[in-house]
Amino acid sequence: MTKNADIGVTGLAVMGRNLARNLARRGHTVALHNRSEARTKELVEQFGDEGDFVPTYSAQQFVDSLERPRKLVVMVKAGAPTDAVIEEFAPLLEPGDVIVDAGNAHFADTRRREAALRERGLHFVGTGVSGGEEGALHGPSIMPGGSAESYESLGPLLESISAQVDGQPCCAHIGPDGAGHFVKMVHNGIEYADMQLIAESFDLLRGAAGYEPAQIAEVFRTWNTGRLESYLIEITADVLGHVDAATGKPFVDIVADQAEQKGTGRWTVQIGLDLGQPITGIAEATFARSLSGHADLRAAARGLEGPARAPKLSGSDAERFADDVEQALYASKVVAYAQGFNQILAGGAEYGWDIDLGTVASIWRDGCIIRARFLDDIRAAYAAEPGLQTLLTSGGFRAAVEEAQDAWRSVVSTAVRLGIPTPGFSTALAYYDALRAERLPAALVQGQRDFFGAHTYRRVDTEGTFHTEWAAEGRPEHRA
């Protein structure tokens, strides 16, 4: 008789293997399954001394090895492969058993799968897992969706393997059906924006201040001791300080400047449009990656004339500019996170999820790619003001951004003057100015729409909807 396991993992590529090892290291008995038997045997041979593993070599053997209610984690490619694995295992399971999809699935697929399996009496838990292969092994940030009932048995297992901050697990039940994968999607969108802003900071320090990559690495190391402390700032310093062994050149100079993407940023932007959410920072970061990949288009446009070359800053002027870039980076990051949290709020309203934004910030404080010091400030902001509409009006963030705005504007204007593209910084500043504006030129846009399409408009001085007969006397016609 096969020994009973607390939980099983099917799909033992890097992420699945490391998640299984993490579970075993935390004292859980883990059943293993993979389409290729060799990968299962390899894991046990290499890491069998890390904990209690139960290798299995068929779907039925895998299911039979699990304690009831069975809990099995699927770690395969999103899309059709995930559906195939579900269809392989679901007929072998019993009511009350739990299937956990810990891959980067689209939340709409998760909602579909959850509803279908619920009809069969099974729990389906779409779970966002962030932190990469190292996080999976040592403690990721975990964002489970699914039913509250499924979390009762699954939650303690997931919490035990997650990252910990001040004794608190970076894992919490996010909400029903696809809520976990939705929040993970937005996490990745914020990650896109954060990375783009950091890259623009590098470009500015090099193009305007004349710093070399090794110098910029030291700037980032200094920033990482203050309010910008984060995993992304930390690794940026390491990347910029790295020298290519083959050429002796800065590593960043021998890497092709064409950023790739796996799709979660694009999903975030698409859903942002569906929800009517102006996540401009995430959108610009996604488009910046797309533009970088259009090598032929960029080559064709390379001869276009830019501004007259200006001498690069030096000495104390360069140092002051670096300080300004730090302030612009901080302010722009606040905007990106504010937009991301607003999208989570909008998603919750649209799909019937009551997502606690403070909890989201709390479980992102460690384990995930965007882990950062100021996530604790975000957690505190939502705890102090649960109905907070935007982080930009929260006391500490408001004061910091208002204090940074002169430097922020100076950095953007310097970039424009020198022809250095800063879509992330620029759109963040435009968003900030649009929010604080008493009136926007949208009034003119609405007038144009009424002129060519009779789309009507609302007035500031009376209730109702109106249309102007533009070809007649120009008198507004009231439409209740």
Coordinates of C-alpha atoms in Angstrom, one line a residue:
M1 CA 0.0 0.0 0.0
T2 CA 1.4 3.4 -1.0
K3 CA 2.1 5.7 1.9
N4 CA -0.4 8.5 2.3
A5 CA 0.8 12.0 1.4
D6 CA -0.4 15.3 2.7
I7 CA -0.3 16.9 -0.7
G8 CA 0.8 16.0 -4.2
V9 CA 2.6 17.9 -7.0
T10 CA 2.2 17.0 -10.6
G11 CA 4.5 18.8 -13.1
L12 CA 8.1 18.7 -11.9
A13 CA 9.8 21.2 -14.0
V14 CA 11.8 23.8 -12.0
M15 CA 8.9 25.6 -10.3
G16 CA 7.0 22.3 -9.5
R17 CA 10.2 20.6 -8.3
N18 CA 11.1 23.5 -6.0
L19 CA 7.6 23.8 -4.6
A20 CA 7.6 20.1 -3.8
R21 CA 11.0 20.4 -2.1
N22 CA 9.7 23.4 -0.1
L23 CA 6.7 21.4 1.1
A24 CA 8.9 18.4 2.1
R25 CA 11.4 20.7 3.9
R26 CA 8.5 22.0 6.0
G27 CA 7.7 18.5 7.2
H28 CA 4.9 17.6 4.7
T29 CA 4.8 14.2 3.0
V30 CA 4.7 15.0 -0.7
A31 CA 3.5 12.8 -3.5
L32 CA 5.3 13.3 -6.8
H33 CA 4.0 12.8 -10.4
N34 CA 5.3 13.9 -13.8
R35 CA 4.4 12.9 -17.3
S36 CA 8.1 11.8 -17.7
E37 CA 9.0 9.2 -15.0
A38 CA 12.6 10.1 -15.3
R39 CA 12.0 13.6 -13.8
T40 CA 10.2 12.1 -10.8
K41 CA 13.1 9.6 -10.2
E42 CA 15.7 12.4 -10.7
L43 CA 14.0 14.6 -8.0
V44 CA 14.0 11.7 -5.5
E45 CA 17.6 10.8 -6.3
Q46 CA 18.9 14.4 -6.0
F47 CA 16.8 15.7 -3.1
G48 CA 15.2 12.7 -1.4
D49 CA 17.1 13.5 1.8
E50 CA 15.3 16.8 2.1
G51 CA 12.1 15.3 3.3
D52 CA 9.4 12.7 2.8
F53 CA 8.6 12.1 -0.8
V54 CA 6.2 9.5 -2.3
P55 CA 7.1 9.0 -6.0
T56 CA 4.3 7.8 -8.2
Y57 CA 4.3 6.8 -11.9
S58 CA 0.6 6.8 -12.9
A59 CA -2.3 9.1 -12.4
Q60 CA -4.2 6.5 -10.4
Q61 CA -1.2 5.8 -8.2
F62 CA -0.7 9.5 -7.6
V63 CA -4.4 10.0 -6.5
D64 CA -4.3 6.8 -4.4
S65 CA -1.3 8.1 -2.5
L66 CA -3.1 11.2 -1.2
E67 CA -4.9 11.6 2.1
R68 CA -8.5 12.7 1.9
P69 CA -9.6 15.3 1.2
R70 CA -7.0 15.0 -1.6
K71 CA -4.9 18.1 -2.4
L72 CA -3.0 18.1 -5.6
V73 CA -1.0 20.9 -7.1
V74 CA -0.8 21.3 -10.9
M75 CA 2.4 23.0 -12.1
V76 CA 2.2 22.8 -15.9
K77 CA 2.0 25.3 -18.7
A78 CA -1.1 27.5 -18.7
G79 CA -3.8 26.9 -21.3
A80 CA -4.5 23.6 -22.9
P81 CA -1.9 21.7 -20.9
T82 CA -3.6 22.7 -17.7
D83 CA -7.0 21.6 -19.0
A84 CA -5.5 18.3 -20.1
V85 CA -4.1 17.6 -16.6
I86 CA -7.4 18.5 -15.0
E87 CA -9.3 16.1 -17.3
E88 CA -6.8 13.4 -16.5
F89 CA -7.2 13.6 -12.7
A90 CA -10.7 14.9 -12.1
P91 CA -12.5 11.6 -12.9
L92 CA -10.2 9.9 -10.4
L93 CA -11.1 12.3 -7.5
E94 CA -14.0 12.4 -5.1
P95 CA -16.3 15.2 -3.9
G96 CA -14.4 17.5 -1.5
D97 CA -11.0 16.9 -3.1
V98 CA -8.9 20.0 -4.1
I99 CA -7.1 20.7 -7.3
V100 CA -4.7 23.7 -7.1
D101 CA -3.5 25.4 -10.2
A102 CA -0.3 27.2 -9.2
G103 CA 0.7 28.3 -12.7
N104 CA 0.3 31.7 -14.4
A105 CA -3.2 31.0 -15.7
H106 CA -5.5 33.7 -17.0
F107 CA -8.1 34.4 -14.3
A108 CA -11.0 33.9 -16.8
D109 CA -9.8 30.4 -17.4
T110 CA -9.6 29.8 -13.7
R111 CA -13.2 31.1 -13.2
R112 CA -14.4 28.7 -16.0
R113 CA -12.5 25.7 -14.5
E114 CA -13.7 26.5 -10.9
A115 CA -17.3 26.6 -12.0
A116 CA -17.1 23.3 -14.0
L117 CA -15.3 21.4 -11.2
R118 CA -17.7 22.8 -8.6
E119 CA -20.5 21.1 -10.6
R120 CA -18.6 17.8 -10.1
G121 CA -18.2 18.4 -6.3
L122 CA -14.5 19.3 -6.6
H123 CA -12.7 22.4 -5.3
F124 CA -10.5 24.2 -7.8
V125 CA -8.1 26.8 -6.4
G126 CA -6.4 29.1 -8.8
T127 CA -3.3 30.2 -6.9
G128 CA -0.9 33.0 -7.8
V129 CA 2.7 32.1 -6.8
S130 CA 5.4 34.8 -7.1
G131 CA 9.1 34.7 -6.4
G132 CA 10.5 32.6 -9.3
E133 CA 12.3 29.4 -8.7
E134 CA 14.1 30.7 -5.7
G135 CA 10.9 31.8 -4.1
A136 CA 9.2 28.5 -4.8
L137 CA 12.0 26.7 -2.9
H138 CA 12.7 29.1 0.0
G139 CA 9.3 30.9 0.5
P140 CA 7.1 32.6 -2.2
S141 CA 4.3 35.0 -1.9
I142 CA 1.1 33.0 -2.4
M143 CA -2.3 34.3 -3.6
P144 CA -4.9 31.5 -3.5
G145 CA -8.4 32.0 -4.8
G146 CA -11.2 29.4 -4.7
S147 CA -13.8 28.7 -2.0
A148 CA -13.4 29.6 1.7
E149 CA -14.1 25.9 2.4
S150 CA -11.1 24.7 0.3
Y151 CA -8.8 27.2 2.1
E152 CA -9.6 25.6 5.5
S153 CA -7.7 22.5 4.6
L154 CA -5.3 24.0 2.0
G155 CA -4.4 27.2 3.8
P156 CA -2.2 25.9 6.6
L157 CA -0.1 24.0 4.0
L158 CA 0.4 27.0 1.8
E159 CA 1.0 29.3 4.7
S160 CA 3.7 27.0 6.0
I161 CA 5.8 27.2 2.8
S162 CA 5.3 30.9 2.1
A163 CA 7.7 33.7 2.9
Q164 CA 7.3 35.2 6.4
V165 CA 7.4 38.8 7.6
D166 CA 7.3 39.6 11.3
G167 CA 5.9 36.1 11.9
Q168 CA 3.1 36.6 9.4
P169 CA 2.8 34.4 6.3
C170 CA 2.9 36.0 2.9
C171 CA -0.1 34.0 2.0
A172 CA -3.8 34.7 2.4
H173 CA -7.1 33.7 0.9
I174 CA -7.8 36.4 -1.7
G175 CA -11.3 35.6 -2.7
P176 CA -13.6 33.3 -4.7
D177 CA -12.9 31.5 -8.0
G178 CA -10.3 33.5 -10.1
A179 CA -9.5 36.2 -7.5
G180 CA -6.1 34.7 -6.7
H181 CA -4.9 34.6 -10.3
F182 CA -6.4 38.1 -11.0
V183 CA -4.3 39.6 -8.2
K184 CA -1.2 37.7 -9.4
M185 CA -1.9 39.1 -12.9
V186 CA -1.9 42.7 -11.5
H187 CA 1.2 41.9 -9.4
N188 CA 3.0 41.1 -12.7
G189 CA 1.6 44.2 -14.3
I190 CA 3.0 46.3 -11.5
E191 CA 6.3 44.4 -11.9
Y192 CA 6.4 45.5 -15.6
A193 CA 5.9 49.2 -14.6
D194 CA 8.5 48.9 -11.8
M195 CA 11.1 47.4 -14.1
Q196 CA 10.5 50.0 -16.8
L197 CA 10.9 52.9 -14.3
I198 CA 14.1 51.4 -13.0
A199 CA 15.4 51.0 -16.6
E200 CA 14.6 54.6 -17.4
S201 CA 16.5 55.7 -14.3
F202 CA 19.5 53.9 -15.6
D203 CA 19.1 55.4 -19.0
L204 CA 18.9 58.9 -17.5
L205 CA 21.9 58.5 -15.3
R206 CA 23.9 57.3 -18.2
G207 CA 22.6 59.6 -20.9
A208 CA 22.3 62.9 -18.9
A209 CA 24.7 62.5 -16.0
G210 CA 27.3 60.5 -17.9
Y211 CA 27.6 57.8 -15.3
E212 CA 29.0 54.4 -16.4
P213 CA 27.1 51.2 -15.4
A214 CA 29.5 50.4 -12.5
Q215 CA 28.8 53.9 -11.1
I216 CA 25.1 53.5 -11.6
A217 CA 25.3 50.2 -9.8
E218 CA 26.7 52.1 -6.7
V219 CA 23.9 54.6 -7.0
F220 CA 21.3 51.8 -6.9
R221 CA 23.1 50.2 -4.0
T222 CA 22.8 53.5 -2.1
W223 CA 19.1 53.8 -3.1
N224 CA 18.5 50.3 -1.8
T225 CA 19.4 51.5 1.8
G226 CA 16.5 54.0 1.8
R227 CA 12.9 54.2 0.9
L228 CA 13.4 52.5 -2.5
E229 CA 14.7 49.3 -0.8
S230 CA 13.4 46.4 -2.8
Y231 CA 14.3 43.2 -4.6
L232 CA 14.3 44.8 -8.0
I233 CA 16.6 47.7 -6.9
E234 CA 18.9 45.1 -5.3
I235 CA 19.2 42.9 -8.4
T236 CA 19.5 45.9 -10.7
A237 CA 22.7 47.0 -8.9
D238 CA 24.0 43.4 -9.3
V239 CA 23.2 43.4 -13.0
L240 CA 24.7 46.8 -13.7
G241 CA 27.9 45.9 -11.7
H242 CA 28.4 42.6 -13.6
V243 CA 31.2 42.5 -16.2
D244 CA 30.9 40.2 -19.2
A245 CA 33.7 37.6 -19.0
A246 CA 34.1 37.1 -22.7
T247 CA 34.5 40.8 -23.6
G248 CA 35.4 42.6 -20.4
K249 CA 32.6 45.0 -21.2
P250 CA 29.7 46.0 -18.8
F251 CA 27.2 43.1 -19.0
V252 CA 24.4 45.5 -19.8
D253 CA 26.2 46.6 -23.0
I254 CA 26.4 43.1 -24.5
V255 CA 22.7 42.2 -24.0
A256 CA 20.4 42.9 -27.0
D257 CA 18.1 45.7 -26.1
Q258 CA 14.9 43.8 -26.9
A259 CA 12.8 42.9 -23.8
E260 CA 10.6 39.9 -24.0
Q261 CA 7.4 39.1 -22.1
K262 CA 5.2 36.1 -21.3
G263 CA 1.9 37.8 -21.5
T264 CA 0.7 38.7 -18.0
G265 CA 1.5 42.4 -18.5
R266 CA -0.5 42.3 -21.7
W267 CA -3.4 40.6 -19.9
T268 CA -3.3 43.3 -17.2
V269 CA -3.6 46.1 -19.8
Q270 CA -6.3 44.3 -21.7
I271 CA -8.4 43.8 -18.5
G272 CA -7.7 47.3 -17.5
L273 CA -9.3 48.5 -20.7
D274 CA -12.3 46.2 -20.1
L275 CA -12.7 47.6 -16.6
G276 CA -12.2 51.2 -17.7
Q277 CA -9.1 51.5 -15.4
P278 CA -6.4 54.0 -16.5
I279 CA -3.4 51.8 -15.6
T280 CA -1.2 54.0 -17.8
G281 CA 2.1 53.1 -16.1
I282 CA 1.6 49.4 -16.7
A283 CA 0.4 50.0 -20.3
E284 CA 3.4 52.2 -21.1
A285 CA 5.8 49.6 -19.7
T286 CA 4.1 46.8 -21.7
F287 CA 4.3 49.0 -24.9
A288 CA 7.9 49.8 -24.2
R289 CA 8.8 46.1 -24.3
S290 CA 6.8 45.8 -27.5
L291 CA 8.6 48.7 -29.1
S292 CA 12.0 47.4 -28.0
G293 CA 11.3 44.2 -29.9
H294 CA 10.5 45.9 -33.2
A295 CA 14.2 45.9 -34.4
D296 CA 13.4 46.6 -38.1
L297 CA 11.1 49.5 -37.3
R298 CA 13.7 51.0 -34.9
A299 CA 16.4 50.5 -37.5
A300 CA 14.3 52.3 -40.2
A301 CA 13.8 55.3 -37.9
R302 CA 17.3 55.6 -36.5
G303 CA 18.2 58.4 -38.9
L304 CA 15.4 60.7 -37.5
E305 CA 16.8 63.9 -36.2
G306 CA 16.7 64.6 -32.4
P307 CA 17.6 67.6 -30.3
A308 CA 21.0 69.2 -30.4
R309 CA 23.5 67.4 -28.2
A310 CA 24.1 68.9 -24.9
P311 CA 27.1 68.3 -22.7
K312 CA 26.6 65.7 -20.0
L313 CA 26.4 66.8 -16.4
S314 CA 29.4 66.4 -14.2
G315 CA 30.5 66.7 -10.6
S316 CA 27.9 68.2 -8.2
D317 CA 25.5 68.8 -11.0
A318 CA 25.4 65.1 -11.9
E319 CA 25.0 64.2 -8.2
R320 CA 22.0 66.6 -7.9
F321 CA 20.5 65.1 -11.0
A322 CA 20.9 61.6 -9.5
D323 CA 19.0 62.8 -6.4
D324 CA 16.3 64.2 -8.6
V325 CA 16.0 60.8 -10.5
E326 CA 15.6 59.1 -7.1
Q327 CA 12.7 61.3 -6.3
A328 CA 11.1 60.9 -9.7
L329 CA 11.5 57.1 -9.5
Y330 CA 9.8 57.0 -6.0
A331 CA 6.9 59.2 -7.1
S332 CA 6.4 57.3 -10.3
K333 CA 6.5 54.0 -8.4
V334 CA 3.8 55.2 -6.1
V335 CA 1.6 56.0 -9.2
A336 CA 2.2 52.6 -10.6
Y337 CA 1.2 50.8 -7.4
A338 CA -1.8 53.1 -6.9
Q339 CA -3.0 52.2 -10.4
G340 CA -2.5 48.5 -9.8
F341 CA -4.4 48.6 -6.5
N342 CA -7.2 50.5 -8.1
Q343 CA -7.5 47.8 -10.8
I344 CA -7.7 45.1 -8.1
L345 CA -10.5 47.1 -6.5
A346 CA -12.3 47.4 -9.8
G347 CA -11.9 43.7 -10.5
G348 CA -13.3 42.9 -7.2
A349 CA -16.4 45.0 -7.9
E350 CA -16.9 43.6 -11.3
Y351 CA -16.5 39.9 -10.4
G352 CA -18.0 39.9 -6.9
W353 CA -14.8 39.5 -4.9
D354 CA -14.4 41.3 -1.6
I355 CA -10.6 41.7 -1.8
D356 CA -8.8 43.3 1.1
L357 CA -6.2 45.6 -0.4
G358 CA -4.2 45.9 2.8
T359 CA -3.9 42.1 2.9
V360 CA -2.7 42.1 -0.7
A361 CA 0.0 44.6 0.2
S362 CA 0.9 42.5 3.3
I363 CA 1.5 39.3 1.4
W364 CA 3.6 41.1 -1.2
R365 CA 6.1 42.3 1.4
D366 CA 8.3 39.3 0.9
G367 CA 8.7 36.3 -1.4
C368 CA 7.5 38.0 -4.6
I369 CA 9.4 39.9 -7.3
I370 CA 8.0 43.3 -6.3
R371 CA 8.7 42.9 -2.6
A372 CA 9.7 46.3 -1.3
R373 CA 10.0 48.3 1.9
F374 CA 7.2 50.6 1.0
L375 CA 4.6 47.8 0.7
D376 CA 4.4 47.9 4.5
D377 CA 3.5 51.6 4.1
I378 CA 0.8 50.6 1.6
R379 CA -0.5 48.0 4.0
A380 CA -0.6 50.6 6.8
A381 CA -2.4 53.1 4.5
Y382 CA -5.3 50.8 3.7
A383 CA -5.5 49.7 7.4
A384 CA -5.8 53.3 8.4
E385 CA -8.3 54.2 5.7
P386 CA -10.1 51.1 4.4
G387 CA -12.1 53.3 1.9
L388 CA -9.0 54.9 0.4
Q389 CA -9.6 55.7 -3.3
T390 CA -6.0 56.2 -4.3
L391 CA -2.7 55.9 -2.5
L392 CA -1.8 59.3 -3.8
T393 CA -4.1 60.9 -1.3
S394 CA -2.8 58.9 1.7
G395 CA -1.0 61.0 4.1
G396 CA 2.6 59.7 3.9
F397 CA 2.5 59.0 0.1
R398 CA 0.8 62.4 -0.6
A399 CA 3.5 64.3 1.3
A400 CA 6.3 62.4 -0.3
V401 CA 5.0 62.8 -3.9
E402 CA 4.2 66.5 -3.4
E403 CA 7.7 67.0 -2.1
A404 CA 9.2 65.0 -5.1
Q405 CA 7.2 66.8 -7.8
D406 CA 9.6 69.6 -8.6
A407 CA 12.5 67.1 -9.1
W408 CA 10.1 64.8 -11.0
R409 CA 9.1 67.6 -13.4
S410 CA 12.8 68.6 -13.8
V411 CA 13.8 65.0 -14.7
V412 CA 11.0 64.7 -17.3
S413 CA 11.8 68.0 -18.8
T414 CA 15.5 67.1 -18.9
A415 CA 14.7 63.9 -20.7
V416 CA 12.5 65.7 -23.2
R417 CA 15.3 68.3 -23.8
L418 CA 17.9 65.6 -24.4
G419 CA 15.7 63.2 -26.4
I420 CA 15.9 60.4 -23.8
P421 CA 12.6 58.4 -23.9
T422 CA 10.9 58.1 -20.5
P423 CA 7.4 56.8 -21.2
G424 CA 7.1 55.5 -17.6
F425 CA 8.1 58.7 -15.8
S426 CA 6.2 60.9 -18.3
T427 CA 2.9 59.0 -18.1
A428 CA 3.1 58.7 -14.3
L429 CA 3.5 62.5 -14.1
A430 CA 0.6 63.1 -16.6
Y431 CA -1.6 60.8 -14.5
Y432 CA -0.8 62.7 -11.3
D433 CA -1.5 66.0 -13.0
A434 CA -4.8 64.7 -14.5
L435 CA -6.0 63.5 -11.1
R436 CA -5.4 66.8 -9.5
A437 CA -6.8 69.0 -12.3
E438 CA -10.0 70.9 -11.6
R439 CA -11.1 70.4 -15.2
L440 CA -9.9 68.2 -18.0
P441 CA -10.1 68.8 -21.8
A442 CA -12.5 65.8 -21.8
A443 CA -15.2 68.4 -22.0
L444 CA -14.1 69.3 -25.5
V445 CA -13.8 65.6 -26.5
Q446 CA -17.4 65.1 -25.4
G447 CA -18.4 68.2 -27.4
Q448 CA -16.7 66.7 -30.5
R449 CA -18.5 63.3 -30.0
D450 CA -21.8 65.1 -29.8
F451 CA -21.0 67.0 -33.0
F452 CA -20.1 64.1 -35.2
G453 CA -22.2 61.3 -33.6
A454 CA -24.9 62.9 -31.5
H455 CA -23.5 61.0 -28.5
T456 CA -25.0 63.7 -26.1
Y457 CA -23.3 65.3 -23.1
R458 CA -24.0 66.3 -19.5
R459 CA -23.8 69.9 -18.2
V460 CA -22.3 71.3 -15.1
D461 CA -25.2 73.5 -14.3
T462 CA -28.2 71.2 -14.6
E463 CA -29.1 67.5 -14.5
G464 CA -29.9 65.3 -17.5
T465 CA -28.4 64.6 -20.9
F466 CA -28.2 67.0 -23.8
H467 CA -27.6 67.1 -27.5
T468 CA -26.9 70.2 -29.6
E469 CA -28.4 70.4 -33.2
W470 CA -25.2 71.6 -34.7
A471 CA -26.5 72.1 -38.2
A472 CA -29.5 74.1 -36.9
E473 CA -29.4 77.0 -34.5
G474 CA -26.9 75.5 -32.1
R475 CA -29.4 75.3 -29.3
P476 CA -29.1 72.3 -26.9
E477 CA -31.9 69.8 -26.9
H478 CA -32.6 68.3 -23.5
R479 CA -32.7 64.5 -23.4
A480 CA -33.9 63.1 -20.1

